[in-house]
Amino acid sequence: MVELAIFLSTVLFVSLIQIAIPFLVKRTVAFGVTIPYEQTRNPKVLKYKKWYAFVTTVVALAVIIGLIVLSTILDETKLVLVGSLFPFFVLFSGLSLYFYFHYKITKLKKVHEWYSGIKQVHYADLDARSKDEMLASFVHFIPMIITVTLIILTVNLFEQLPNQIPTHWGPDGKPDAFTDKSWMSVLNLPIVLFVLQLMFFGINFFTKHSGIKINAGNVTSSKLRQLRLRKYSSWFLFVTNIIMTLLFAGLQLNLLYEQLFSDSFLLLLPFVFLLVVLVGALWLAVKVGRVDSDLEGKLATGESSKIESVDEDSYWKGGLFYFNPNDPSIFVEKRFGIGWTLNLANPIGYFVILFPIAIILILSFLIFKWF
Amino acid sequence: MIIVDTESDIPLYRQLSTQIMEAIVRGQLSPGDTLPSVRAFAGDLGVNMHTVNKSYHELEEKGIIEIVPKKGAVIIADIKSQVSSDHIDNIGKQFRPLIVEALVNGMNKEEIYDVITNVISKIYEED
């Protein structure tokens, strides 16, 4: 029953976000296509969004019913195997629909020449940076104190540790896989944690130094949205860092001092982590998604003028991947989803994201001898 | 507020310089204020860093900003300061071809004055 509850809540979470996305993204981007403000209420655009929501809802319901039915037929192990595929059905159907409507709107925009007669400009606000409330990047150094403490503790206790180090825990919270004791295997968790904390620092730092994008067609709303996204996503990142640090610290302390925590407490930790991240993501989606989206309601009068920011569709591959060598920004706002995406034309971005992941993978290869 | 028009014949960097000078004239930027870093400004605008760099250098040459290492581009132009006669001469030289063009098209003194007055009030009106 626990498995079923986890799968159901995952599917429910994924579906809710999925269904809501077209209404939470910037209203000037419909299915990854830039449209001028005067077309955001275009009946066809609204119809496509509603269809998308309807079909994804039906798929989500079918998946939920399917899961419940399967849980009565299959035994636990089979349910885990099959059930973990189900959230991907929802994601896949959403993505297929996205591409279908992306194509439809691209065509509409071209045929009706939505940008003819609109002056396209680059816009910047000299005040925006002073109003930016992103957390300072150095806050990500604070949890590193815990990491360093863990490393010192581990080094001091190394001699006393047993010769077998647990690497995997079963559903009952008891370890069921082990590796030989070595400096690498014992320090694996704190080192991975340290690399992740560095990555979080990098994400915050480079987001802060990325452009504050304001749409000249609706300065008030688009500026508020950008500032909110920057502020709340930096908070989200920091809270995630803290919770992640606590999770890793709990696991490492348990490795150092056997029986420090009860099995059920250790089982609970990852769920608390997951819950905080999911709730945080929803909160971010609501805070950001309310502004300058369809949810904001009608446009402030006088702002739907004939000036708009430059149509940058040519830099967005498939409406999803940003590749703009002219833009020094490393992170830019996502077009279909809430959050940030990489400017793939900027090598620093690859470094910030891929380098830490590569280090973590290499470490695990070395320790678990996957070669 | 800084706006550069992609379809204008005037190069982007020059539009940017004009926009920064207009912000100074309107009092949105005062002496001692720093402009955003080249990277940040180019990111905000979504233009190439060279464009911003070129504009900053142009403004530096004109004596409107000073590029201070580690601090960035600092505004030094003061709208309240006394303008030098050299500077007036220089502006006059730059006006000359435009005034000639106006005269050759049959504009008289008053009409030219009107144009200038209009441009000045427009600069202050825009926000």
mmCIF file of N, CA and C in Angstrom, chain A residues 272-347:
data_model
loop_
_atom_site.group_PDB
_atom_site.id
_atom_site.type_symbol
_atom_site.label_atom_id
_atom_site.label_comp_id
_atom_site.label_asym_id
_atom_site.label_seq_id
_atom_site.Cartn_x
_atom_site.Cartn_y
_atom_site.Cartn_z
ATOM 1 N N VAL A 272 10.790 13.037 3.769
ATOM 2 C CA VAL A 272 10.705 14.427 4.194
ATOM 3 C C VAL A 272 11.374 15.316 3.147
ATOM 4 N N PHE A 273 12.534 14.874 2.675
ATOM 5 C CA PHE A 273 13.264 15.606 1.641
ATOM 6 C C PHE A 273 12.379 15.788 0.403
ATOM 7 N N LEU A 274 11.797 14.683 -0.049
ATOM 8 C CA LEU A 274 10.957 14.710 -1.244
ATOM 9 C C LEU A 274 9.763 15.637 -1.045
ATOM 10 N N LEU A 275 9.141 15.534 0.125
ATOM 11 C CA LEU A 275 7.958 16.332 0.407
ATOM 12 C C LEU A 275 8.294 17.829 0.369
ATOM 13 N N VAL A 276 9.395 18.196 1.018
ATOM 14 C CA VAL A 276 9.777 19.611 1.061
ATOM 15 C C VAL A 276 10.042 20.121 -0.354
ATOM 16 N N VAL A 277 10.724 19.305 -1.161
ATOM 17 C CA VAL A 277 11.041 19.737 -2.515
ATOM 18 C C VAL A 277 9.761 19.882 -3.353
ATOM 19 N N LEU A 278 8.854 18.924 -3.223
ATOM 20 C CA LEU A 278 7.609 18.992 -3.995
ATOM 21 C C LEU A 278 6.767 20.193 -3.580
ATOM 22 N N VAL A 279 6.602 20.379 -2.274
ATOM 23 C CA VAL A 279 5.810 21.514 -1.792
ATOM 24 C C VAL A 279 6.475 22.824 -2.232
ATOM 25 N N GLY A 280 7.798 22.870 -2.119
ATOM 26 C CA GLY A 280 8.533 24.064 -2.539
ATOM 27 C C GLY A 280 8.328 24.356 -4.015
ATOM 28 N N ALA A 281 8.342 23.311 -4.828
ATOM 29 C CA ALA A 281 8.169 23.492 -6.274
ATOM 30 C C ALA A 281 6.770 24.029 -6.581
ATOM 31 N N LEU A 282 5.766 23.498 -5.877
ATOM 32 C CA LEU A 282 4.393 23.978 -6.076
ATOM 33 C C LEU A 282 4.279 25.449 -5.674
ATOM 34 N N TRP A 283 4.875 25.759 -4.533
ATOM 35 C CA TRP A 283 4.835 27.138 -4.016
ATOM 36 C C TRP A 283 5.482 28.097 -5.012
ATOM 37 N N LEU A 284 6.617 27.686 -5.567
ATOM 38 C CA LEU A 284 7.315 28.498 -6.571
ATOM 39 C C LEU A 284 6.439 28.691 -7.801
ATOM 40 N N ALA A 285 5.803 27.581 -8.235
ATOM 41 C CA ALA A 285 4.953 27.632 -9.426
ATOM 42 C C ALA A 285 3.801 28.611 -9.218
ATOM 43 N N VAL A 286 3.222 28.626 -8.020
ATOM 44 C CA VAL A 286 2.093 29.523 -7.751
ATOM 45 C C VAL A 286 2.572 30.969 -7.668
ATOM 46 N N LYS A 287 3.659 31.184 -6.928
ATOM 47 C CA LYS A 287 4.163 32.547 -6.726
ATOM 48 C C LYS A 287 4.555 33.213 -8.045
ATOM 49 N N VAL A 288 5.247 32.453 -8.881
ATOM 50 C CA VAL A 288 5.727 33.010 -10.146
ATOM 51 C C VAL A 288 4.617 32.958 -11.196
ATOM 52 N N GLY A 289 3.909 31.817 -11.216
ATOM 53 C CA GLY A 289 2.933 31.578 -12.275
ATOM 54 C C GLY A 289 1.723 32.484 -12.242
ATOM 55 N N ARG A 290 1.536 33.189 -11.123
ATOM 56 C CA ARG A 290 0.377 34.073 -11.033
ATOM 57 C C ARG A 290 0.588 35.373 -11.780
ATOM 58 N N VAL A 291 1.844 35.727 -11.987
ATOM 59 C CA VAL A 291 2.158 37.037 -12.555
ATOM 60 C C VAL A 291 2.478 36.922 -14.048
ATOM 61 N N ASP A 292 1.932 37.844 -14.827
ATOM 62 C CA ASP A 292 2.191 37.918 -16.264
ATOM 63 C C ASP A 292 1.867 36.610 -16.992
ATOM 64 N N SER A 293 0.899 35.859 -16.449
ATOM 65 C CA SER A 293 0.434 34.637 -17.116
ATOM 66 C C SER A 293 -1.050 34.827 -17.402
ATOM 67 N N ASP A 294 -1.708 33.807 -17.927
ATOM 68 C CA ASP A 294 -3.149 33.898 -18.167
ATOM 69 C C ASP A 294 -3.910 34.109 -16.865
ATOM 70 N N LEU A 295 -3.321 33.669 -15.759
ATOM 71 C CA LEU A 295 -4.014 33.783 -14.471
ATOM 72 C C LEU A 295 -4.130 35.232 -14.006
ATOM 73 N N GLU A 296 -3.275 36.103 -14.568
ATOM 74 C CA GLU A 296 -3.296 37.475 -14.083
ATOM 75 C C GLU A 296 -4.533 38.228 -14.544
ATOM 76 N N GLY A 297 -5.267 37.646 -15.496
ATOM 77 C CA GLY A 297 -6.450 38.348 -15.987
ATOM 78 C C GLY A 297 -6.092 39.326 -17.064
ATOM 79 N N LYS A 298 -6.950 40.318 -17.256
ATOM 80 C CA LYS A 298 -6.735 41.174 -18.418
ATOM 81 C C LYS A 298 -5.567 42.138 -18.230
ATOM 82 N N LEU A 299 -5.056 42.570 -19.367
ATOM 83 C CA LEU A 299 -3.884 43.437 -19.367
ATOM 84 C C LEU A 299 -4.207 44.803 -18.799
ATOM 85 N N ALA A 300 -3.230 45.380 -18.136
ATOM 86 C CA ALA A 300 -3.381 46.757 -17.693
ATOM 87 C C ALA A 300 -3.572 47.623 -18.923
ATOM 88 N N THR A 301 -4.484 48.578 -18.846
ATOM 89 C CA THR A 301 -4.798 49.380 -20.032
ATOM 90 C C THR A 301 -3.601 50.229 -20.430
ATOM 91 N N GLY A 302 -3.503 50.461 -21.717
ATOM 92 C CA GLY A 302 -2.461 51.343 -22.230
ATOM 93 C C GLY A 302 -1.115 50.676 -22.388
ATOM 94 N N GLU A 303 -1.017 49.433 -21.945
ATOM 95 C CA GLU A 303 0.294 48.786 -22.054
ATOM 96 C C GLU A 303 0.373 47.826 -23.245
ATOM 97 N N SER A 304 -0.787 47.548 -23.863
ATOM 98 C CA SER A 304 -0.736 46.642 -25.009
ATOM 99 C C SER A 304 -0.425 47.458 -26.260
ATOM 100 N N SER A 305 0.626 48.283 -26.163
ATOM 101 C CA SER A 305 0.957 49.191 -27.257
ATOM 102 C C SER A 305 1.593 48.412 -28.403
ATOM 103 N N LYS A 306 2.127 49.155 -29.332
ATOM 104 C CA LYS A 306 2.699 48.509 -30.506
ATOM 105 C C LYS A 306 4.198 48.261 -30.352
ATOM 106 N N ILE A 307 4.661 48.321 -29.121
ATOM 107 C CA ILE A 307 6.070 48.010 -28.866
ATOM 108 C C ILE A 307 6.159 46.700 -28.110
ATOM 109 N N GLU A 308 7.004 45.804 -28.568
ATOM 110 C CA GLU A 308 7.184 44.522 -27.888
ATOM 111 C C GLU A 308 8.676 44.212 -27.852
ATOM 112 N N SER A 309 9.046 43.321 -26.961
ATOM 113 C CA SER A 309 10.432 42.889 -26.978
ATOM 114 C C SER A 309 10.672 42.012 -28.210
ATOM 115 N N VAL A 310 11.943 41.906 -28.572
ATOM 116 C CA VAL A 310 12.321 41.188 -29.785
ATOM 117 C C VAL A 310 11.833 39.730 -29.735
ATOM 118 N N ASP A 311 11.277 39.282 -30.837
ATOM 119 C CA ASP A 311 10.855 37.885 -30.966
ATOM 120 C C ASP A 311 12.106 37.008 -31.073
ATOM 121 N N GLU A 312 12.360 36.212 -30.042
ATOM 122 C CA GLU A 312 13.612 35.432 -30.010
ATOM 123 C C GLU A 312 13.393 33.962 -30.342
ATOM 124 N N ASP A 313 12.294 33.670 -31.029
ATOM 125 C CA ASP A 313 11.984 32.262 -31.326
ATOM 126 C C ASP A 313 13.116 31.522 -32.034
ATOM 127 N N SER A 314 13.878 32.263 -32.874
ATOM 128 C CA SER A 314 14.921 31.577 -33.642
ATOM 129 C C SER A 314 16.024 31.027 -32.735
ATOM 130 N N TYR A 315 16.100 31.563 -31.516
ATOM 131 C CA TYR A 315 17.109 31.066 -30.573
ATOM 132 C C TYR A 315 16.588 29.895 -29.742
ATOM 133 N N TRP A 316 15.281 29.617 -29.831
ATOM 134 C CA TRP A 316 14.690 28.548 -29.027
ATOM 135 C C TRP A 316 14.409 27.340 -29.913
ATOM 136 N N LYS A 317 15.236 26.312 -29.779
ATOM 137 C CA LYS A 317 15.073 25.118 -30.608
ATOM 138 C C LYS A 317 13.896 24.297 -30.066
ATOM 139 N N GLY A 318 12.905 24.095 -30.924
ATOM 140 C CA GLY A 318 11.712 23.368 -30.493
ATOM 141 C C GLY A 318 10.924 24.123 -29.429
ATOM 142 N N GLY A 319 11.290 25.393 -29.206
ATOM 143 C CA GLY A 319 10.626 26.176 -28.182
ATOM 144 C C GLY A 319 11.078 25.803 -26.784
ATOM 145 N N LEU A 320 12.035 24.870 -26.673
ATOM 146 C CA LEU A 320 12.432 24.363 -25.352
ATOM 147 C C LEU A 320 13.897 24.633 -25.017
ATOM 148 N N PHE A 321 14.769 24.583 -26.036
ATOM 149 C CA PHE A 321 16.203 24.706 -25.775
ATOM 150 C C PHE A 321 16.722 26.038 -26.300
ATOM 151 N N TYR A 322 17.383 26.774 -25.407
ATOM 152 C CA TYR A 322 17.839 28.122 -25.732
ATOM 153 C C TYR A 322 19.283 28.073 -26.197
ATOM 154 N N PHE A 323 19.541 28.596 -27.362
ATOM 155 C CA PHE A 323 20.900 28.657 -27.897
ATOM 156 C C PHE A 323 21.099 30.032 -28.504
ATOM 157 N N ASN A 324 21.643 30.963 -27.714
ATOM 158 C CA ASN A 324 21.815 32.320 -28.204
ATOM 159 C C ASN A 324 23.227 32.812 -27.879
ATOM 160 N N PRO A 325 24.121 32.748 -28.864
ATOM 161 C CA PRO A 325 25.522 33.145 -28.632
ATOM 162 C C PRO A 325 25.658 34.633 -28.303
ATOM 163 N N ASN A 326 24.648 35.459 -28.680
ATOM 164 C CA ASN A 326 24.740 36.897 -28.395
ATOM 165 C C ASN A 326 24.449 37.218 -26.942
ATOM 166 N N ASP A 327 23.669 36.367 -26.291
ATOM 167 C CA ASP A 327 23.222 36.650 -24.930
ATOM 168 C C ASP A 327 24.224 36.092 -23.917
ATOM 169 N N PRO A 328 24.868 36.962 -23.128
ATOM 170 C CA PRO A 328 25.824 36.451 -22.138
ATOM 171 C C PRO A 328 25.147 35.783 -20.940
ATOM 172 N N SER A 329 23.806 35.800 -20.863
ATOM 173 C CA SER A 329 23.107 35.130 -19.766
ATOM 174 C C SER A 329 23.405 33.644 -19.789
ATOM 175 N N ILE A 330 23.535 33.057 -18.594
ATOM 176 C CA ILE A 330 23.773 31.625 -18.503
ATOM 177 C C ILE A 330 22.472 30.884 -18.241
ATOM 178 N N PHE A 331 21.624 31.470 -17.380
ATOM 179 C CA PHE A 331 20.301 30.900 -17.142
ATOM 180 C C PHE A 331 19.234 31.877 -17.615
ATOM 181 N N VAL A 332 18.208 31.352 -18.284
ATOM 182 C CA VAL A 332 17.081 32.184 -18.688
ATOM 183 C C VAL A 332 15.787 31.478 -18.267
ATOM 184 N N GLU A 333 14.705 32.258 -18.198
ATOM 185 C CA GLU A 333 13.441 31.651 -17.756
ATOM 186 C C GLU A 333 12.966 30.610 -18.748
ATOM 187 N N LYS A 334 12.484 29.500 -18.198
ATOM 188 C CA LYS A 334 11.937 28.419 -19.014
ATOM 189 C C LYS A 334 10.749 28.903 -19.817
ATOM 190 N N ARG A 335 10.517 28.269 -20.962
ATOM 191 C CA ARG A 335 9.368 28.661 -21.767
ATOM 192 C C ARG A 335 8.180 27.752 -21.544
ATOM 193 N N PHE A 336 8.428 26.518 -21.175
ATOM 194 C CA PHE A 336 7.310 25.616 -20.901
ATOM 195 C C PHE A 336 7.612 24.938 -19.578
ATOM 196 N N GLY A 337 7.240 25.611 -18.511
ATOM 197 C CA GLY A 337 7.586 25.148 -17.176
ATOM 198 C C GLY A 337 7.966 26.348 -16.341
ATOM 199 N N ILE A 338 8.131 26.129 -15.043
ATOM 200 C CA ILE A 338 8.491 27.232 -14.158
ATOM 201 C C ILE A 338 9.925 27.007 -13.724
ATOM 202 N N GLY A 339 10.753 27.997 -13.898
ATOM 203 C CA GLY A 339 12.148 27.851 -13.470
ATOM 204 C C GLY A 339 13.101 28.343 -14.536
ATOM 205 N N TRP A 340 14.305 27.779 -14.510
ATOM 206 C CA TRP A 340 15.363 28.270 -15.394
ATOM 207 C C TRP A 340 15.801 27.196 -16.366
ATOM 208 N N THR A 341 16.336 27.642 -17.485
ATOM 209 C CA THR A 341 16.947 26.705 -18.417
ATOM 210 C C THR A 341 18.277 27.296 -18.870
ATOM 211 N N LEU A 342 19.165 26.448 -19.353
ATOM 212 C CA LEU A 342 20.506 26.887 -19.726
ATOM 213 C C LEU A 342 20.523 27.580 -21.081
ATOM 214 N N ASN A 343 21.376 28.594 -21.200
ATOM 215 C CA ASN A 343 21.701 29.091 -22.533
ATOM 216 C C ASN A 343 22.781 28.157 -23.074
ATOM 217 N N LEU A 344 22.395 27.270 -23.975
ATOM 218 C CA LEU A 344 23.299 26.208 -24.416
ATOM 219 C C LEU A 344 24.467 26.737 -25.244
ATOM 220 N N ALA A 345 24.395 28.044 -25.619
ATOM 221 C CA ALA A 345 25.496 28.610 -26.387
ATOM 222 C C ALA A 345 26.609 29.106 -25.470
ATOM 223 N N ASN A 346 26.394 29.001 -24.163
ATOM 224 C CA ASN A 346 27.395 29.515 -23.227
ATOM 225 C C ASN A 346 28.101 28.373 -22.504
ATOM 226 N N PRO A 347 29.406 28.215 -22.736
ATOM 227 C CA PRO A 347 30.121 27.067 -22.162
ATOM 228 C C PRO A 347 30.129 27.048 -20.636
#
